[in-house]
Short mmCIF file of N, CA and C in Angstrom, two decimals:
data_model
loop_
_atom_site.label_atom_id
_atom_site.label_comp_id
_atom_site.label_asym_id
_atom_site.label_seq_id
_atom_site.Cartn_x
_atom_site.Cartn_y
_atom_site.Cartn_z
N UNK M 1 99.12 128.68 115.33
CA UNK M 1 99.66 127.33 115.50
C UNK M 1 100.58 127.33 116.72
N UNK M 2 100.53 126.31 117.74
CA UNK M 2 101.38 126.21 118.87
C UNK M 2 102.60 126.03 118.55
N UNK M 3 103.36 126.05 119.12
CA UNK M 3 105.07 125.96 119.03
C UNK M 3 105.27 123.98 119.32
N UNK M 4 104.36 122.92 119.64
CA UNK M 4 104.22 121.74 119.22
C UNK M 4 104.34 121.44 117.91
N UNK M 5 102.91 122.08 117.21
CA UNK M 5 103.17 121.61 116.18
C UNK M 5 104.24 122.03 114.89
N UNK M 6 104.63 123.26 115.33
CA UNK M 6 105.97 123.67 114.65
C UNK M 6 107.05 122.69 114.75
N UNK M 7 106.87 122.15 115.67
CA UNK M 7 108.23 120.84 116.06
C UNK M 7 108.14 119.77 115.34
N UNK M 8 106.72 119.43 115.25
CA UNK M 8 105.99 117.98 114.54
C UNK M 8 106.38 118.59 112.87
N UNK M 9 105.76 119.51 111.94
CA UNK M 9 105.79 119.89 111.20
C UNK M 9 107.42 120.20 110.51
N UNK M 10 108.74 120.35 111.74
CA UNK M 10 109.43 120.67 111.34
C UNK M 10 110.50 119.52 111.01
N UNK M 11 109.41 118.44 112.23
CA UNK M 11 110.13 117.00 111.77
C UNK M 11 109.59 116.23 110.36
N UNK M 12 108.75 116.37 110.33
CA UNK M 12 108.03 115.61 109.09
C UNK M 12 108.87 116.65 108.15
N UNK M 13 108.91 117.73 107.94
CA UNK M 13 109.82 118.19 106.60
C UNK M 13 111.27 117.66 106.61
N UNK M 14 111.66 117.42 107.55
CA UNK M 14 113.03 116.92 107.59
C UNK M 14 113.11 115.27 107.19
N UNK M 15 111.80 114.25 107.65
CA UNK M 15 111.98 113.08 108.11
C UNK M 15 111.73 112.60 105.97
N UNK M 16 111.05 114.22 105.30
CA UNK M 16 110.20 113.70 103.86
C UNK M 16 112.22 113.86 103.34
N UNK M 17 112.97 114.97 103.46
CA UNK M 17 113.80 114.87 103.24
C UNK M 17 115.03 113.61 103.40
N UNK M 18 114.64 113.20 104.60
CA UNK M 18 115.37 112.23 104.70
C UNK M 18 115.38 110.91 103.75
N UNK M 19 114.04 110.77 103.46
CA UNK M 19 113.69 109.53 102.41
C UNK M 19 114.14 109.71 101.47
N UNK M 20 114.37 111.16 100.85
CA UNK M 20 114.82 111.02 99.27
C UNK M 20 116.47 110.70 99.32
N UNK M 21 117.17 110.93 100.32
CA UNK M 21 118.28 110.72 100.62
C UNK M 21 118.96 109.37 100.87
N UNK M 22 118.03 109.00 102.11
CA UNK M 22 118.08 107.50 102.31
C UNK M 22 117.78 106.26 101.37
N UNK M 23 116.80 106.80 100.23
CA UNK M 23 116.31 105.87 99.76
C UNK M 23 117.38 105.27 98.45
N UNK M 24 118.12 106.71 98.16
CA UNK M 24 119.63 105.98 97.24
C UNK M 24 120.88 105.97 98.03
N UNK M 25 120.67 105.32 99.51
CA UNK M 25 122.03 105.35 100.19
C UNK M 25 122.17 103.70 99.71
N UNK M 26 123.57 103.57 100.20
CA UNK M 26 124.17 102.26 100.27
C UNK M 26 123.70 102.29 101.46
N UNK M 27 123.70 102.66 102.82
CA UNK M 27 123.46 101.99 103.84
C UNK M 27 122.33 101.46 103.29
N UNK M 28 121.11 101.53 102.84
CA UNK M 28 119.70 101.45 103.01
C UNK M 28 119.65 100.03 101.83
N UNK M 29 120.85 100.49 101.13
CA UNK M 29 120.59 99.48 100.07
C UNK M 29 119.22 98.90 99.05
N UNK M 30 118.75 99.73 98.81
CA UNK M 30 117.56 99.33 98.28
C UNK M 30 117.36 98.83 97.08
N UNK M 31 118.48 98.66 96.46
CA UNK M 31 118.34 97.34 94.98
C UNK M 31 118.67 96.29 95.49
N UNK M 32 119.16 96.05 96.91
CA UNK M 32 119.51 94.63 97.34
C UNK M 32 117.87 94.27 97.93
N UNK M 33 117.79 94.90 99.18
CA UNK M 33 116.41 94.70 99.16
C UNK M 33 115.40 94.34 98.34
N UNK M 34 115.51 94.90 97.09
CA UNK M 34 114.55 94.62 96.26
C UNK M 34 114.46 93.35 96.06
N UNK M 35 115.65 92.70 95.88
CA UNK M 35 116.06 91.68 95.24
C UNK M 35 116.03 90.44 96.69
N UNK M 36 115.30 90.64 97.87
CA UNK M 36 115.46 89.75 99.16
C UNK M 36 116.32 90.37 100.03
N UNK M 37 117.14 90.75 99.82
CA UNK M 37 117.96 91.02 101.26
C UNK M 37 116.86 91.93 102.21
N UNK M 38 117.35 90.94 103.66
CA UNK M 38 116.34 91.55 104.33
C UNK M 38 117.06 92.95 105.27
N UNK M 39 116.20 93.94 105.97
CA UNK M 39 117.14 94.74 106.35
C UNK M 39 116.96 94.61 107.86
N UNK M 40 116.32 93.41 108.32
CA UNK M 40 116.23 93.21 109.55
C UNK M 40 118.00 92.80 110.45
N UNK M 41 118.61 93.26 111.62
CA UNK M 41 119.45 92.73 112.38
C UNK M 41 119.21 91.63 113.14
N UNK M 42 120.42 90.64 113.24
CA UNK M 42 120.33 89.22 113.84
C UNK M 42 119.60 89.15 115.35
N UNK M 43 120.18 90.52 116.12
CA UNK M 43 119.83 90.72 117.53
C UNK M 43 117.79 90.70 117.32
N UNK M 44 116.99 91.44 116.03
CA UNK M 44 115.97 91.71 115.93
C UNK M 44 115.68 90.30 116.00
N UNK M 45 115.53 89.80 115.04
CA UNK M 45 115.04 88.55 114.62
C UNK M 45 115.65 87.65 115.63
N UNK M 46 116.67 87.24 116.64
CA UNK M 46 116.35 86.61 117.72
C UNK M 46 115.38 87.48 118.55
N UNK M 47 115.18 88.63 119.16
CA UNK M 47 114.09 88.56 119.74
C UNK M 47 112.61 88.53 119.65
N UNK M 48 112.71 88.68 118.79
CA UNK M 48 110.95 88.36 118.38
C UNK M 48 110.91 87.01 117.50
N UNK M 49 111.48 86.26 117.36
CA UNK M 49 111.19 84.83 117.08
C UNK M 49 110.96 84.66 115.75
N UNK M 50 109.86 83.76 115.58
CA UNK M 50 109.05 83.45 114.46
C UNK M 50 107.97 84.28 114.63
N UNK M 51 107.83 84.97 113.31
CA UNK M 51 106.91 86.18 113.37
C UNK M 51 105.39 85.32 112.71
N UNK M 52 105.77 84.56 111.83
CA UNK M 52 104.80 83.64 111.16
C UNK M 52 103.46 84.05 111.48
N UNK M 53 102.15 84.59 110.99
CA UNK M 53 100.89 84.28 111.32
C UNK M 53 100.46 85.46 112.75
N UNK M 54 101.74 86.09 113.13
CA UNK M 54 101.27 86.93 114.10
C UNK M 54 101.18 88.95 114.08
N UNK M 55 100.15 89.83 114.26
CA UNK M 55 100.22 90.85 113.86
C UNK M 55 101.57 91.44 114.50
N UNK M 56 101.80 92.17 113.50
CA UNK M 56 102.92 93.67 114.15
C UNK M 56 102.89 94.86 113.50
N UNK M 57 102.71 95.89 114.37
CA UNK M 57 102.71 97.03 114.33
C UNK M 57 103.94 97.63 114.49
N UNK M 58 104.55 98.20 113.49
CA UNK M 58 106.00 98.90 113.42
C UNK M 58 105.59 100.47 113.21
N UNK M 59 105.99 100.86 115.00
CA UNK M 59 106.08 102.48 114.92
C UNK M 59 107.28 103.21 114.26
N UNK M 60 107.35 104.04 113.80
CA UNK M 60 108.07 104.69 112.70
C UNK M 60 109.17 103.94 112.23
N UNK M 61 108.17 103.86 110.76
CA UNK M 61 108.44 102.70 109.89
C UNK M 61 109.18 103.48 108.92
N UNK M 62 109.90 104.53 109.08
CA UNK M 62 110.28 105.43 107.96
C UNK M 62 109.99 105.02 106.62
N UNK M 63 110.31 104.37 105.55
CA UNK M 63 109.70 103.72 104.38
C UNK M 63 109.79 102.45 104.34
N UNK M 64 109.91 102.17 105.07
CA UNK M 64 108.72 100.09 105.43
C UNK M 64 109.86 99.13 105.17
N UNK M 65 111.47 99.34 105.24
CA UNK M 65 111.94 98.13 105.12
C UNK M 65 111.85 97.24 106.31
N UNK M 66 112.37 97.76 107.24
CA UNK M 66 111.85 96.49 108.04
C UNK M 66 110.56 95.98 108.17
N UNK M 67 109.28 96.71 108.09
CA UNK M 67 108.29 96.05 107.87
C UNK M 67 107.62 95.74 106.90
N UNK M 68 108.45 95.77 105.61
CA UNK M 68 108.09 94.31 104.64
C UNK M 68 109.16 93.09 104.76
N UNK M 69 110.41 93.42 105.65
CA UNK M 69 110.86 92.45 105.87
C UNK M 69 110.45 91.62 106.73
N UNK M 70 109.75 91.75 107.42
CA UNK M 70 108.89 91.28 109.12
C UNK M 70 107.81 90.47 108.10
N UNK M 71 107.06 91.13 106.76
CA UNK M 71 105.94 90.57 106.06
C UNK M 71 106.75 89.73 105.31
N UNK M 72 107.68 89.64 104.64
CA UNK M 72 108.53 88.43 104.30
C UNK M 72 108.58 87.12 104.94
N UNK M 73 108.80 87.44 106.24
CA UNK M 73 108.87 86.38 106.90
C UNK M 73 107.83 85.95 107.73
N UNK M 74 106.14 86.35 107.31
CA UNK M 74 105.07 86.09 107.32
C UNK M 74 104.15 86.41 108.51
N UNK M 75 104.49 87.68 108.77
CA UNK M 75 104.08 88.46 109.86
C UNK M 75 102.68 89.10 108.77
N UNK M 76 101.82 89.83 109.34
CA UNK M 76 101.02 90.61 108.95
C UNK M 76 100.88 91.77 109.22
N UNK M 77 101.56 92.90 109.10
CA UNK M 77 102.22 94.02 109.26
C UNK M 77 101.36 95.02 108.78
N UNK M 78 101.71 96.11 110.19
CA UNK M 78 101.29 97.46 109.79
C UNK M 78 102.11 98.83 110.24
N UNK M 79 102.84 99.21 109.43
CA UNK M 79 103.99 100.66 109.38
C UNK M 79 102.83 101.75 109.57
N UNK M 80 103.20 102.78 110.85
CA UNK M 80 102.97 104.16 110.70
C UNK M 80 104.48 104.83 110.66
N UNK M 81 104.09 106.15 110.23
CA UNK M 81 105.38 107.13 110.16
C UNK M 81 104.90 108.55 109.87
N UNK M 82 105.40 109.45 110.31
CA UNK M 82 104.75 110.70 110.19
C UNK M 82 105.35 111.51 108.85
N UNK M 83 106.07 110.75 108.23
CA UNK M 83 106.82 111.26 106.90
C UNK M 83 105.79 110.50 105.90
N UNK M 84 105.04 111.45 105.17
CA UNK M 84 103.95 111.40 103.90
C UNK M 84 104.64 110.64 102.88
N UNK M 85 106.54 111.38 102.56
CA UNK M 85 107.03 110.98 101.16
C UNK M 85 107.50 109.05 101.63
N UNK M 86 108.11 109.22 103.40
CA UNK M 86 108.15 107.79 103.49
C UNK M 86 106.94 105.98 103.73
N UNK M 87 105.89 107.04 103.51
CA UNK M 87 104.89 106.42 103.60
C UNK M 87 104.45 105.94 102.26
N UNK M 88 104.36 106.96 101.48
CA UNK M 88 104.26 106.72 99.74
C UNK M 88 105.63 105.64 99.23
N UNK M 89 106.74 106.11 99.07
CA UNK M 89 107.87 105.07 99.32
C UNK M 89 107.48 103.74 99.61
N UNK M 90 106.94 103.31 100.92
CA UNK M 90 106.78 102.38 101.60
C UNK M 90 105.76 101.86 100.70
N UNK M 91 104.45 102.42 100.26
CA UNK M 91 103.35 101.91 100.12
C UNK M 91 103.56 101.24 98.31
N UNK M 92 104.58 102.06 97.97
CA UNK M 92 105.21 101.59 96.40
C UNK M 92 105.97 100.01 96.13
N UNK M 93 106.69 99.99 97.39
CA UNK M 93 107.43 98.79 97.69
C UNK M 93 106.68 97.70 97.81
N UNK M 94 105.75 98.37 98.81
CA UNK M 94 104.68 96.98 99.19
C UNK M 94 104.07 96.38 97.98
N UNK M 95 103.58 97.55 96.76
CA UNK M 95 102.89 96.95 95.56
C UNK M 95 104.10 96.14 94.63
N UNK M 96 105.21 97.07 94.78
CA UNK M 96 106.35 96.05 93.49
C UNK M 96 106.63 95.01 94.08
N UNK M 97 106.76 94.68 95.65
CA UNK M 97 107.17 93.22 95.97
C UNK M 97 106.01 92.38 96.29
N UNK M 98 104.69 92.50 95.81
CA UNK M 98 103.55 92.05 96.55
C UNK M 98 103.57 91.74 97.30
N UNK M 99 103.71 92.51 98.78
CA UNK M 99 103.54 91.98 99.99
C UNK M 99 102.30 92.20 100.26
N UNK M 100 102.15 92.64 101.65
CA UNK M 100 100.49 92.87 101.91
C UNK M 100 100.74 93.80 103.19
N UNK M 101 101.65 94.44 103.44
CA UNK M 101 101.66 95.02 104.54
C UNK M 101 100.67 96.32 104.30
N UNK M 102 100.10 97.43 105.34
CA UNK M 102 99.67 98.19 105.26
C UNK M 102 100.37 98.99 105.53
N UNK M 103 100.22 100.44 104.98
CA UNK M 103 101.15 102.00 106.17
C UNK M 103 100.06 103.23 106.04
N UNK M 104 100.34 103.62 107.45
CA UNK M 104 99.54 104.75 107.73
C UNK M 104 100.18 105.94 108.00
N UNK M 105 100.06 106.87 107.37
CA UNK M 105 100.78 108.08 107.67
C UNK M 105 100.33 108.95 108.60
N UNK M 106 100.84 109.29 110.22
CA UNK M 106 100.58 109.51 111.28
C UNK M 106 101.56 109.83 112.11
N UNK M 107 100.75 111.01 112.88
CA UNK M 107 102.15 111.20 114.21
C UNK M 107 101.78 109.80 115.03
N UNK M 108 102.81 109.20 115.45
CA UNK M 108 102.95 108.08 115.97
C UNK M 108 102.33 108.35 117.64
N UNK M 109 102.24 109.56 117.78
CA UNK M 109 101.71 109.80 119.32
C UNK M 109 100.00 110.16 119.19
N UNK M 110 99.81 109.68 117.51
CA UNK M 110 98.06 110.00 117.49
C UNK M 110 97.76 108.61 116.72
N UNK M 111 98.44 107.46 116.82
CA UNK M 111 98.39 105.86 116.30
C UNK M 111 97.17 105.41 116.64
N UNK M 112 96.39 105.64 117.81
CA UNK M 112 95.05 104.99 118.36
C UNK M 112 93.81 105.70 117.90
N UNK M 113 94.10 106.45 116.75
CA UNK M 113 93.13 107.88 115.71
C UNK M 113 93.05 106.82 114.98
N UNK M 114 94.11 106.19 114.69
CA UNK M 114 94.29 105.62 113.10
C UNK M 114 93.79 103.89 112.71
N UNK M 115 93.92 103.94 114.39
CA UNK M 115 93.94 102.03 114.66
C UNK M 115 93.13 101.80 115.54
N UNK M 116 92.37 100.93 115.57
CA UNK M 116 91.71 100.51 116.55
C UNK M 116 92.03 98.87 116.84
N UNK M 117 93.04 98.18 115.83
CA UNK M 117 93.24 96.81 115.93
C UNK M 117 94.18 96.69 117.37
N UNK M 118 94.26 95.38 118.12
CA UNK M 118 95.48 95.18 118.64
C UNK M 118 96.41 94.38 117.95
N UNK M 119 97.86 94.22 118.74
CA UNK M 119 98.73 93.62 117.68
C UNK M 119 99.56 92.16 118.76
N UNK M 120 99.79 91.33 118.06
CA UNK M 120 100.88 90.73 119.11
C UNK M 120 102.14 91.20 119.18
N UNK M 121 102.27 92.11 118.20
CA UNK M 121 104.13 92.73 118.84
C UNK M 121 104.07 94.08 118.17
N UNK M 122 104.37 94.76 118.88
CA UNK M 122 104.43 96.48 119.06
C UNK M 122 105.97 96.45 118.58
N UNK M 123 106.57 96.99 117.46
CA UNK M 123 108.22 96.86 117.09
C UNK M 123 108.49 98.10 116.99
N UNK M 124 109.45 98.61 117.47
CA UNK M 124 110.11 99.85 116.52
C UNK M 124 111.66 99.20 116.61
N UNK M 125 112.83 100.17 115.85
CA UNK M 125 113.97 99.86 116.12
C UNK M 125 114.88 100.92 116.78
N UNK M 126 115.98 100.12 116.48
CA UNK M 126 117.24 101.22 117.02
C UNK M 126 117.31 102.37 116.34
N UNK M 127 117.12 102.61 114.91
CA UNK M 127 116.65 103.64 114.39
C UNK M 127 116.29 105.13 114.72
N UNK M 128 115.29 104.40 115.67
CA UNK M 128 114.07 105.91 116.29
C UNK M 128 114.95 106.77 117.33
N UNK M 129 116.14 105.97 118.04
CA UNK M 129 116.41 106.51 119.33
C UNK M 129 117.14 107.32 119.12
N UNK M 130 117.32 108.73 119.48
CA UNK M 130 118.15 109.64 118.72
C UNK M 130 119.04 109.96 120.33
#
């Protein structure tokens, strides 16, 4: 195995860790969420508008709150993330809140393996930027 994928591999063990962590933080809040609160920021949602009726593709979607919040507000959404446990997470949410978003579990630098759709808005957040 190359010393790449040791890096990829060593992030996805960290990123599966991170979900079990994140997913009972208060930051992440996820009984509010459940309940509507969205976890989108004001700065987000002024720039991309009214999402209404238009695709988006959210690159690392760690476990899909912002992109069932994006499907809330009637986007048609699709989360990749290279974390398996935040993808399962994500894909749990989507069934208890019936949304309809999709998630694909993927290195985000092999997304065009996984997709062949285009989207009208390519999203990630502040999140990713380390």
């Amino acid at each position: 195995m190359n010393s790449e994928n040791n890096y990829f591999d060593t992030n996805k063990a960290t990123w599966n860790e991170k979900v079990k962590i994140h997913a009972k933080s208060e930051m992440y809040d996820l009984e509010a969420f459940k309940k509507g609160k969205s976890s989108l920021m004001s700065y987000e949602l002024d720039a991309l508008g009214d999402v209404k009726d238009k695709s988006l593709l959210h690159l690392q979607c760690h476990f899909g709150q912002d992109t069932l919040s994006w499907s809330r507000l009637g986007a048609k959404c699709v989360g990749v993330d290279l974390s398996d446990e935040g993808i399962k997470l994500a894909k749990e949410l989507n069934k208890e809140l019936q949304l309809d978003a999709e998630f694909i579990c993927c290195n985000v630098l092999e997304t065009s393996q996984y997709l062949k759709d285009t989207f009208d808005i390519i999203f990630t957040s502040y999140g990713v930027i380390g």
